[in-house]
């Protein structure tokens, strides 16, 4: 499945690259002075789309795993993206912190890398708390999916307002250093972007290895395919679901940290804005299919960034959602999803 997902992405990337090259050749044939700059802009945006797609995939894969094992569309998943970045900012920024209910202030100034690791660990623990205190209780009481989805919307609103109260309404930067940039042909890229791409790829490969080669990963896929049969075969379904919640929270936090570094800042509601892109990626790739979420994220990222060459930047997400609609009209189950009989 992973090879199939990568193959689909490569086909899409090659098709876009060929289209860009054709466009650049046509401009050159007309002798336009702006043809070189146009080709460079297209290739730069294509590269930016791949980077954005990889970072989006970190959060989308977790969202897909949650849906696959619980059938829940978790609207609070976007806030986990913001939560990871904000926790890291809180730990790594040397500033005095006060709370209204406490009569004292304290200051934390951890080195950046330990702050990232601790931030991800806190997010993983928060994922455990969510399932322990909320979702496992709702499952035990056999609360319907619609009601659980409404609970997730309420949790999303609570978290985004808490983050705004805690960290303020202005975007924050995790680091203040200037990122040196390098020129590779027509593509300009910074060190932070290259490191973020490498970390994202390693994390996604780690998720694939977990799902394909480990006992817990195979149990996770079994629960996703048929929870009742998995339970009958001796798999502790609730324990697997709790691991999925923890993994999804950690991946979302990592994605938020890397996204904050990539775009040089993050606001309290950036996760909320990103949520629709996550849902689009998960739906485009195939609901409940983690490899499909990877492919969908890469396609959404490329389409969103490349479309800004011809359209206003404010329309890039709308363009990605339009592509989602077109693909679902042709293949309702998504790119890697399986068709199901109804009735």
PDB file of N, CA and C in Angstrom, residues 237-287:
ATOM      1  N   UNK A 237      -9.208  -3.746  21.966  1.00  0.00           N
ATOM      2  CA  UNK A 237      -9.561  -2.662  21.059  1.00  0.00           C
ATOM      3  C   UNK A 237      -9.387  -1.302  21.737  1.00  0.00           C
ATOM      4  N   UNK A 238      -9.834  -1.174  22.974  1.00  0.00           N
ATOM      5  CA  UNK A 238      -9.724   0.117  23.667  1.00  0.00           C
ATOM      6  C   UNK A 238      -8.267   0.532  23.847  1.00  0.00           C
ATOM      7  N   UNK A 239      -7.403  -0.414  24.128  1.00  0.00           N
ATOM      8  CA  UNK A 239      -5.978  -0.092  24.279  1.00  0.00           C
ATOM      9  C   UNK A 239      -5.380   0.374  22.953  1.00  0.00           C
ATOM     10  N   UNK A 240      -5.765  -0.265  21.858  1.00  0.00           N
ATOM     11  CA  UNK A 240      -5.265   0.137  20.541  1.00  0.00           C
ATOM     12  C   UNK A 240      -5.758   1.534  20.199  1.00  0.00           C
ATOM     13  N   UNK A 241      -7.021   1.795  20.467  1.00  0.00           N
ATOM     14  CA  UNK A 241      -7.567   3.120  20.174  1.00  0.00           C
ATOM     15  C   UNK A 241      -6.859   4.188  20.988  1.00  0.00           C
ATOM     16  N   UNK A 242      -6.525   3.872  22.237  1.00  0.00           N
ATOM     17  CA  UNK A 242      -5.820   4.863  23.072  1.00  0.00           C
ATOM     18  C   UNK A 242      -4.420   5.141  22.504  1.00  0.00           C
ATOM     19  N   UNK A 243      -3.754   4.113  22.025  1.00  0.00           N
ATOM     20  CA  UNK A 243      -2.441   4.311  21.391  1.00  0.00           C
ATOM     21  C   UNK A 243      -2.584   5.184  20.151  1.00  0.00           C
ATOM     22  N   UNK A 244      -3.645   4.972  19.396  1.00  0.00           N
ATOM     23  CA  UNK A 244      -3.883   5.777  18.189  1.00  0.00           C
ATOM     24  C   UNK A 244      -4.089   7.246  18.560  1.00  0.00           C
ATOM     25  N   UNK A 245      -4.846   7.508  19.609  1.00  0.00           N
ATOM     26  CA  UNK A 245      -5.057   8.895  20.040  1.00  0.00           C
ATOM     27  C   UNK A 245      -3.740   9.543  20.456  1.00  0.00           C
ATOM     28  N   UNK A 246      -2.911   8.802  21.156  1.00  0.00           N
ATOM     29  CA  UNK A 246      -1.620   9.344  21.569  1.00  0.00           C
ATOM     30  C   UNK A 246      -0.716   9.599  20.370  1.00  0.00           C
ATOM     31  N   UNK A 247      -0.684   8.654  19.426  1.00  0.00           N
ATOM     32  CA  UNK A 247       0.140   8.821  18.234  1.00  0.00           C
ATOM     33  C   UNK A 247      -0.351  10.001  17.397  1.00  0.00           C
ATOM     34  N   UNK A 248      -1.665  10.106  17.241  1.00  0.00           N
ATOM     35  CA  UNK A 248      -2.223  11.203  16.444  1.00  0.00           C
ATOM     36  C   UNK A 248      -1.901  12.555  17.061  1.00  0.00           C
ATOM     37  N   UNK A 249      -1.979  12.647  18.386  1.00  0.00           N
ATOM     38  CA  UNK A 249      -1.665  13.906  19.060  1.00  0.00           C
ATOM     39  C   UNK A 249      -0.190  14.256  18.893  1.00  0.00           C
ATOM     40  N   UNK A 250       0.686  13.262  19.001  1.00  0.00           N
ATOM     41  CA  UNK A 250       2.108  13.527  18.829  1.00  0.00           C
ATOM     42  C   UNK A 250       2.452  13.950  17.410  1.00  0.00           C
ATOM     43  N   UNK A 251       1.856  13.288  16.409  1.00  0.00           N
ATOM     44  CA  UNK A 251       2.107  13.663  15.014  1.00  0.00           C
ATOM     45  C   UNK A 251       1.586  15.070  14.723  1.00  0.00           C
ATOM     46  N   UNK A 252       0.401  15.394  15.259  1.00  0.00           N
ATOM     47  CA  UNK A 252      -0.148  16.736  15.053  1.00  0.00           C
ATOM     48  C   UNK A 252       0.736  17.795  15.692  1.00  0.00           C
ATOM     49  N   UNK A 253       1.235  17.516  16.897  1.00  0.00           N
ATOM     50  CA  UNK A 253       2.120  18.468  17.566  1.00  0.00           C
ATOM     51  C   UNK A 253       3.406  18.666  16.785  1.00  0.00           C
ATOM     52  N   UNK A 254       3.988  17.571  16.294  1.00  0.00           N
ATOM     53  CA  UNK A 254       5.197  17.685  15.477  1.00  0.00           C
ATOM     54  C   UNK A 254       4.920  18.488  14.210  1.00  0.00           C
ATOM     55  N   UNK A 255       3.771  18.217  13.574  1.00  0.00           N
ATOM     56  CA  UNK A 255       3.408  18.977  12.390  1.00  0.00           C
ATOM     57  C   UNK A 255       3.246  20.457  12.688  1.00  0.00           C
ATOM     58  N   UNK A 256       2.646  20.787  13.841  1.00  0.00           N
ATOM     59  CA  UNK A 256       2.486  22.188  14.215  1.00  0.00           C
ATOM     60  C   UNK A 256       3.809  22.883  14.454  1.00  0.00           C
ATOM     61  N   UNK A 257       4.737  22.201  15.095  1.00  0.00           N
ATOM     62  CA  UNK A 257       6.065  22.780  15.358  1.00  0.00           C
ATOM     63  C   UNK A 257       6.796  23.047  14.046  1.00  0.00           C
ATOM     64  N   UNK A 258       6.809  22.051  13.162  1.00  0.00           N
ATOM     65  CA  UNK A 258       7.502  22.220  11.881  1.00  0.00           C
ATOM     66  C   UNK A 258       6.818  23.271  11.018  1.00  0.00           C
ATOM     67  N   UNK A 259       5.495  23.326  11.069  1.00  0.00           N
ATOM     68  CA  UNK A 259       4.771  24.345  10.299  1.00  0.00           C
ATOM     69  C   UNK A 259       5.081  25.739  10.817  1.00  0.00           C
ATOM     70  N   UNK A 260       5.181  25.889  12.142  1.00  0.00           N
ATOM     71  CA  UNK A 260       5.520  27.193  12.719  1.00  0.00           C
ATOM     72  C   UNK A 260       6.918  27.633  12.300  1.00  0.00           C
ATOM     73  N   UNK A 261       7.846  26.677  12.215  1.00  0.00           N
ATOM     74  CA  UNK A 261       9.196  27.002  11.747  1.00  0.00           C
ATOM     75  C   UNK A 261       9.194  27.341  10.266  1.00  0.00           C
ATOM     76  N   UNK A 262       8.425  26.584   9.488  1.00  0.00           N
ATOM     77  CA  UNK A 262       8.406  26.765   8.028  1.00  0.00           C
ATOM     78  C   UNK A 262       7.818  28.121   7.636  1.00  0.00           C
ATOM     79  N   UNK A 263       6.695  28.483   8.274  1.00  0.00           N
ATOM     80  CA  UNK A 263       6.052  29.747   7.922  1.00  0.00           C
ATOM     81  C   UNK A 263       6.439  30.892   8.860  1.00  0.00           C
ATOM     82  N   UNK A 264       7.441  30.645   9.705  1.00  0.00           N
ATOM     83  CA  UNK A 264       8.012  31.663  10.589  1.00  0.00           C
ATOM     84  C   UNK A 264       6.969  32.290  11.516  1.00  0.00           C
ATOM     85  N   UNK A 265       6.184  31.454  12.116  1.00  0.00           N
ATOM     86  CA  UNK A 265       5.211  31.930  13.084  1.00  0.00           C
ATOM     87  C   UNK A 265       3.936  31.111  13.021  1.00  0.00           C
ATOM     88  N   UNK A 266       3.172  31.167  14.115  1.00  0.00           N
ATOM     89  CA  UNK A 266       1.889  30.457  14.157  1.00  0.00           C
ATOM     90  C   UNK A 266       0.951  31.225  15.076  1.00  0.00           C
ATOM     91  N   UNK A 267      -0.316  31.309  14.688  1.00  0.00           N
ATOM     92  CA  UNK A 267      -1.321  31.990  15.477  1.00  0.00           C
ATOM     93  C   UNK A 267      -2.183  31.008  16.243  1.00  0.00           C
ATOM     94  N   UNK A 268      -2.978  31.539  17.159  1.00  0.00           N
ATOM     95  CA  UNK A 268      -3.788  30.667  18.019  1.00  0.00           C
ATOM     96  C   UNK A 268      -4.845  29.894  17.224  1.00  0.00           C
ATOM     97  N   UNK A 269      -5.246  30.389  16.054  1.00  0.00           N
ATOM     98  CA  UNK A 269      -6.296  29.741  15.271  1.00  0.00           C
ATOM     99  C   UNK A 269      -5.787  29.109  13.987  1.00  0.00           C
ATOM    100  N   UNK A 270      -4.478  28.981  13.837  1.00  0.00           N
ATOM    101  CA  UNK A 270      -3.942  28.386  12.606  1.00  0.00           C
ATOM    102  C   UNK A 270      -4.343  26.918  12.454  1.00  0.00           C
ATOM    103  N   UNK A 271      -4.415  26.202  13.558  1.00  0.00           N
ATOM    104  CA  UNK A 271      -4.854  24.811  13.486  1.00  0.00           C
ATOM    105  C   UNK A 271      -6.288  24.691  13.013  1.00  0.00           C
ATOM    106  N   UNK A 272      -7.136  25.625  13.470  1.00  0.00           N
ATOM    107  CA  UNK A 272      -8.530  25.634  13.028  1.00  0.00           C
ATOM    108  C   UNK A 272      -8.619  25.880  11.531  1.00  0.00           C
ATOM    109  N   UNK A 273      -7.801  26.818  11.026  1.00  0.00           N
ATOM    110  CA  UNK A 273      -7.797  27.099   9.591  1.00  0.00           C
ATOM    111  C   UNK A 273      -7.283  25.905   8.801  1.00  0.00           C
ATOM    112  N   UNK A 274      -6.369  25.158   9.393  1.00  0.00           N
ATOM    113  CA  UNK A 274      -5.766  24.019   8.698  1.00  0.00           C
ATOM    114  C   UNK A 274      -6.668  22.786   8.716  1.00  0.00           C
ATOM    115  N   UNK A 275      -7.680  22.788   9.592  1.00  0.00           N
ATOM    116  CA  UNK A 275      -8.502  21.599   9.772  1.00  0.00           C
ATOM    117  C   UNK A 275      -9.197  21.178   8.485  1.00  0.00           C
ATOM    118  N   UNK A 276      -9.736  22.156   7.730  1.00  0.00           N
ATOM    119  CA  UNK A 276     -10.430  21.804   6.492  1.00  0.00           C
ATOM    120  C   UNK A 276      -9.475  21.181   5.479  1.00  0.00           C
ATOM    121  N   UNK A 277      -8.204  21.632   5.480  1.00  0.00           N
ATOM    122  CA  UNK A 277      -7.225  21.022   4.589  1.00  0.00           C
ATOM    123  C   UNK A 277      -6.941  19.579   5.015  1.00  0.00           C
ATOM    124  N   UNK A 278      -6.925  19.331   6.308  1.00  0.00           N
ATOM    125  CA  UNK A 278      -6.726  17.962   6.793  1.00  0.00           C
ATOM    126  C   UNK A 278      -7.880  17.065   6.385  1.00  0.00           C
ATOM    127  N   UNK A 279      -9.100  17.540   6.576  1.00  0.00           N
ATOM    128  CA  UNK A 279     -10.270  16.756   6.175  1.00  0.00           C
ATOM    129  C   UNK A 279     -10.261  16.515   4.667  1.00  0.00           C
ATOM    130  N   UNK A 280      -9.870  17.540   3.906  1.00  0.00           N
ATOM    131  CA  UNK A 280      -9.809  17.392   2.450  1.00  0.00           C
ATOM    132  C   UNK A 280      -8.781  16.335   2.061  1.00  0.00           C
ATOM    133  N   UNK A 281      -7.614  16.356   2.718  1.00  0.00           N
ATOM    134  CA  UNK A 281      -6.567  15.379   2.405  1.00  0.00           C
ATOM    135  C   UNK A 281      -7.012  13.966   2.761  1.00  0.00           C
ATOM    136  N   UNK A 282      -7.634  13.808   3.936  1.00  0.00           N
ATOM    137  CA  UNK A 282      -8.088  12.483   4.374  1.00  0.00           C
ATOM    138  C   UNK A 282      -9.177  11.957   3.442  1.00  0.00           C
ATOM    139  N   UNK A 283     -10.103  12.821   3.056  1.00  0.00           N
ATOM    140  CA  UNK A 283     -11.196  12.405   2.168  1.00  0.00           C
ATOM    141  C   UNK A 283     -10.685  12.115   0.769  1.00  0.00           C
ATOM    142  N   UNK A 284      -9.776  12.943   0.287  1.00  0.00           N
ATOM    143  CA  UNK A 284      -9.232  12.751  -1.048  1.00  0.00           C
ATOM    144  C   UNK A 284      -8.461  11.439  -1.151  1.00  0.00           C
ATOM    145  N   UNK A 285      -7.675  11.129  -0.133  1.00  0.00           N
ATOM    146  CA  UNK A 285      -6.881   9.898  -0.164  1.00  0.00           C
ATOM    147  C   UNK A 285      -7.690   8.658   0.105  1.00  0.00           C
ATOM    148  N   UNK A 286      -8.798   8.786   0.842  1.00  0.00           N
ATOM    149  CA  UNK A 286      -9.615   7.634   1.217  1.00  0.00           C
ATOM    150  C   UNK A 286      -9.815   7.614   2.712  1.00  0.00           C
ATOM    151  N   UNK A 287     -11.054   7.714   3.159  1.00  0.00           N
ATOM    152  CA  UNK A 287     -11.345   7.807   4.589  1.00  0.00           C
ATOM    153  C   UNK A 287     -10.790   6.604   5.348  1.00  0.00           C
TER     154      UNK A 287
END
